[in-house]
Amino acid sequence: MTEEFLPVGKLPIELLGSLLSNLATADDSVVVGPGLGRDAAVIDIDGTSLVLKNDPITFVS
């Protein structure tokens, strides 16, 4: 059995893209969802936009 390790630091862009593509949603209230380079999301709640942000480095929410 061969063990494979990820390099130290950020995830390779191909792996990150693959992981994020699995997070797609069919919910029409999600205006801006997950994606490469996106540190925020926008959700429509009865005509009002709720903006949520995250810091992927320090995990401050």
CSV table of C-alpha atoms in Angstrom, one decimal, residues 7-8 10-11 14 16 20-21 25-26 28-29 31 33 42 44 49 51 55 58 61:
chain,number,residue,atom,x,y,z
A,7,PRO,CA,2.0,19.2,0.4
A,8,VAL,CA,2.2,21.7,3.3
A,10,LYS,CA,-2.9,25.5,0.5
A,11,LEU,CA,-4.7,22.6,-1.3
A,14,GLU,CA,-7.5,21.0,-8.9
A,16,LEU,CA,-10.0,22.4,-4.2
A,20,LEU,CA,-16.1,22.7,-4.1
A,21,SER,CA,-17.9,21.3,-7.2
A,25,THR,CA,-26.9,23.5,-4.3
A,26,ALA,CA,-30.2,23.5,-6.1
A,28,ASP,CA,-32.8,29.1,-5.5
A,29,SER,CA,-32.2,31.3,-2.4
A,31,VAL,CA,-27.4,33.8,-4.9
A,33,GLY,CA,-22.5,29.8,-3.4
A,42,VAL,CA,-25.1,35.6,-0.5
A,44,ASP,CA,-31.8,35.8,-0.6
A,49,SER,CA,-29.7,39.7,0.8
A,51,VAL,CA,-24.1,38.1,3.1
A,55,ASP,CA,-11.6,33.8,6.5
A,58,THR,CA,-7.8,31.9,10.3
A,61,SER,CA,-16.5,33.8,10.8
